[in-house]
C-alpha cells in the first residue's frame, strides 16, 4: 500500500507535467491534450474521492501530495524540473482539487495556467480566472521565511562540522593504529544524506568554507557531500547514496601515510615529494583493506581510493598496466574531488581557483580526464556560478553566491556585501536573481565574476 | 490506563515475536503466524489511538509517563537494545501496512551479533525509509568533539577579509573584463538514459575489479613486506569472490598469475608470492570453501566450470575427491564431478587414487569420471575396482571397462559373468558386447551355448542376446536359428524364453532371412514369445525401407 501510494504520487506529478507540456504545444481540443487530461483525471479523481481532496504543494524543490513528499525517479526528472519551473514562473505554490474534476474544468484550468505566464502578475491573473472553477484552488508560492532559515542553517552547520570532526577522529585513530567504527561512519553519512535531501543548497554551501583545520578532513567531507549530491541528481537510491558517501569520505585515506610537513608545505613540492603524493591512492587502497574484512563497502572503497586520480582517459596516476573500465563511483568521486581540490587553498601548494573558474577548467577536461555525462549532471547541480563565487551584479552590487538554483543555472541566490551606493554591508542581505520587476524583467543579473581568494573574501563570515 | 496495559502486553509480544522471526525463515508457518499475530495486536492498539509513541531510557520504555517495560539485563533488555544505538523515540502510526511492519520486524530481529555487520538498528531503519514508523535519534553518540564546530568556525572566520579589501574588490570589479560563465548544456533524455544504463550495468560484486587493482598494486609495491601484504589481500579476495559465487573473478586471478609468469618480467621475490596465491587456490582450504558454496546451492555454467578446472593444478585433485564425499547437494556433486572430469586429465594416476576412498559412492564417482575422461591408462586401475565389495561400484567399473574398450579387460570381465549378482552379470554382458572384439564374441557364444544358460532369468538372457546381436555373422545367425527351431519337452517355459530372446536379437539385427522362421512363431500361445517375435518382425520390416 505504501508502495502503490508513492507510485501514484510520482505518476500524478508526472502526468500534470504531461498535460501542461502538451497544452503548451497544442490547442486545448487537440487529441493529445484531451487524452493527457483524461489520464490525469483517472489518477486524481479516485484519490479525491477517498481523501476528500488532493493538494499538490511545491515546497523548496519538492512536490508534496496531501502532505506526503513525492519521491521521483530518474525517468521523470525532466518533467519534474519542468513543472517546478512552471509553478515558480507563476508563483504558484499549491494547487488543490477540492472535488471531482471534470474534463472541461481541467481544460479551462489549462488555458488559464498557460495564459497566466503572459501576465506581469501571473498568480493574481490565475487566481481571478479560477474563481469560476469550483473544483480547483490555488495558493501563492511561499518564500521560505528567514526565521526558519536560521534554524535550518544551524542544523546544517551542526551536521557538517560533526562530519568533519568525525573524519578527523577516524584519520587520527587510523594513524595511531586504532580501530574505527564503520557503523558510526555510516550513521554520520546517513545524517548527511538526510540533510542533503532536505537542504541541498545549504549543505553544498558549507563545502565552500575552506580555511580551517587540516585540509584532508574537510576535503574528505566535501567530496563526500558533493558525491552524494551527484548521486542524488542521477537518482541513486538512499542506500546507494550512503555507500557512495562512505567511499567518498575514505577516498584520501592514503594521505595519512604522507608526512604532515609535506602535505602542508607552503612551497612547491620537490620531485621526491610528488612521488609520495602520487602514492596516496595505493596507500589508500591498502589502508582500507587492512581496516576490516572484505565486504561490499570495503571493496568499493578500496577501488575508489585507488582509482580517484587515474582519470577517465587513464592519463592520471597511478599508471595502470591493464586498464579495466573505471568504477562508476570512482568517476563520480573524481569529479567531486577535482572540484573541491581546485577551489581549496593549502592543497599541493596551489593557488585556489574561484569556483566558476574551476568549473570552466573542468569543462575543458570533460570527455578526457573526467566523464562528460556525469560532469554535465555536476554543473547542472552547482550552477554556472557555484556557491562561494564572488560576483558583480548589473545593479552595481557586489555579492557572494549563497545558494544555487537548480532550475536557473545562472540565477542563484546572492548575498550582497557591497550595495549599489558602494556601502559595505556587514550583515549581508540575500537576494534571489530570479526576481522580476512588474514589467517582467529581472531585477538583478550577474555581469562579472571576481576571485574571492584574491581579496580573502569567503562565505565563512556570512554562512557561519 | 487500559491502553497502557495493552501496550505493556504488546511490547512483551513484540519481544517474543522478535525471537521467533530471528529463528525461523520467512516461509515457515511459525514465522507467518507470529507476524500475523503481532501485526493484529498492533492494529488493535492503533484502533484506539492515532499513534503510539514509545520513549526509550537505558533500561525502561515509557508510554506517555508510564513505564511499560523495565529490564536491566544488558544482553536482554529491549529498552537498551534501542537505546544503545541512540534511539530515543519510536512511533507507530495508524494505517501502517503489514508490509512495512514486517520490514520493521525484520530489522529488529536481524543478527546484530555477527562480526561483519556494519549496520546498527538506526542504519537499518533509515535504509527502509518507513512511512508509518518514525523515530527520534540522539546523534550525540556520534559526536567526536563537542567543541569542534566552534573552533572551526572561529578559525574559518579569522581569515576573513578586512573592509578595505572588500572595497578594493568592489572598486576593481568595474575595471575587469566582463566574464562569461560556462555554458551549461541542459540534460537530455539521452544523458538520463546513458546514466540509467550505467547504473543498471554496475555489477554489485566487484571482486574481479579489486583483483585487477591488486595486481596493479603489485607492480607498485616496494619490497617483500608489501608483496606479502598484497598477496594476502589477493588470497582474501579470491576467497571472498568464491564465497559470493563469483568464480569468474578467481579465473581472472589465475589467468593474471599465469600471464605474469609467461609474459611479464617480475622479480624473483614477487614470483614466490604469486606462486603462493596459486598454491592457495589449489589448497584444501579453498576447495572446501568452494564446496560449501556449492552445497548452499550456488550453480555455475558448464563453461565457467571447465575453464576454472582447466586452470587448476593437479595438486588439487585429492582435495576435490575429498569434498566429493562430503557434499550433500546433488548438483554440487555434479559440479565437482565435472571439475574432476577436466582437472583429472592432468594426472590420471592421482585421480585413480580416489578409487581407494572408503566411501563407495566416491569410488563410483571416480570411476564415472575416469570413464568420462576415457584415458586408457585408467584401465589398470579399473580392473582393480571391479573387485570392489560394493556391487554398485563393480557395475560402474565394468561399464567403464566396456566403454573404454581394451582387450586386457576381457579376462577380468569374463570372471564377472559368474558373479552372484544378476545386475553385475548383466552389466558385464553389456560391457563385453561393447568391446566388439572376437574374444568377446567367443565368450558370449560360449555362454549362450552352455547348458546352464537357460536357467538364467529372461532379462539376463535378453542382455546376452542383445550383446551377441552386434556380431552379424553366420555362426551367430545359425546359433539363433537353432534356438528358434529347438523343441523341448522339459522346462518348456525356459525354452520359450530362449526363443523369445533369440527372436528379439534377430529383430535388432534386422535379419531378413529370419522372417520365415519368425512367421511360424508369431501366433505362439506363449505370450512372451509371441510379443518378442512380433517386435522382431516389425523391426525387420521397418528396416527394409
Ligand atoms: Fe586524492
Ligand atoms: Fe582528494
Short mmCIF file of C-alpha atoms and ligand atoms in Angstrom, two decimals, chain A residues 251-252 255 280 308-309 317 337 348, ligand 1:
data_model
loop_
_atom_site.label_atom_id
_atom_site.label_comp_id
_atom_site.label_asym_id
_atom_site.label_seq_id
_atom_site.Cartn_x
_atom_site.Cartn_y
_atom_site.Cartn_z
CA UNK A 251 38.98 8.37 -0.86
CA UNK A 252 42.08 10.12 0.50
CA UNK A 255 47.23 10.65 2.67
CA UNK A 280 48.41 8.01 -1.83
CA UNK A 308 40.19 8.53 -7.99
CA UNK A 309 43.21 10.08 -9.74
CA UNK A 317 48.06 8.36 -11.60
CA UNK A 337 37.41 15.60 -5.72
CA UNK A 348 49.53 20.87 -3.20
FE1 LIG C 1 43.40 12.11 -3.71
#
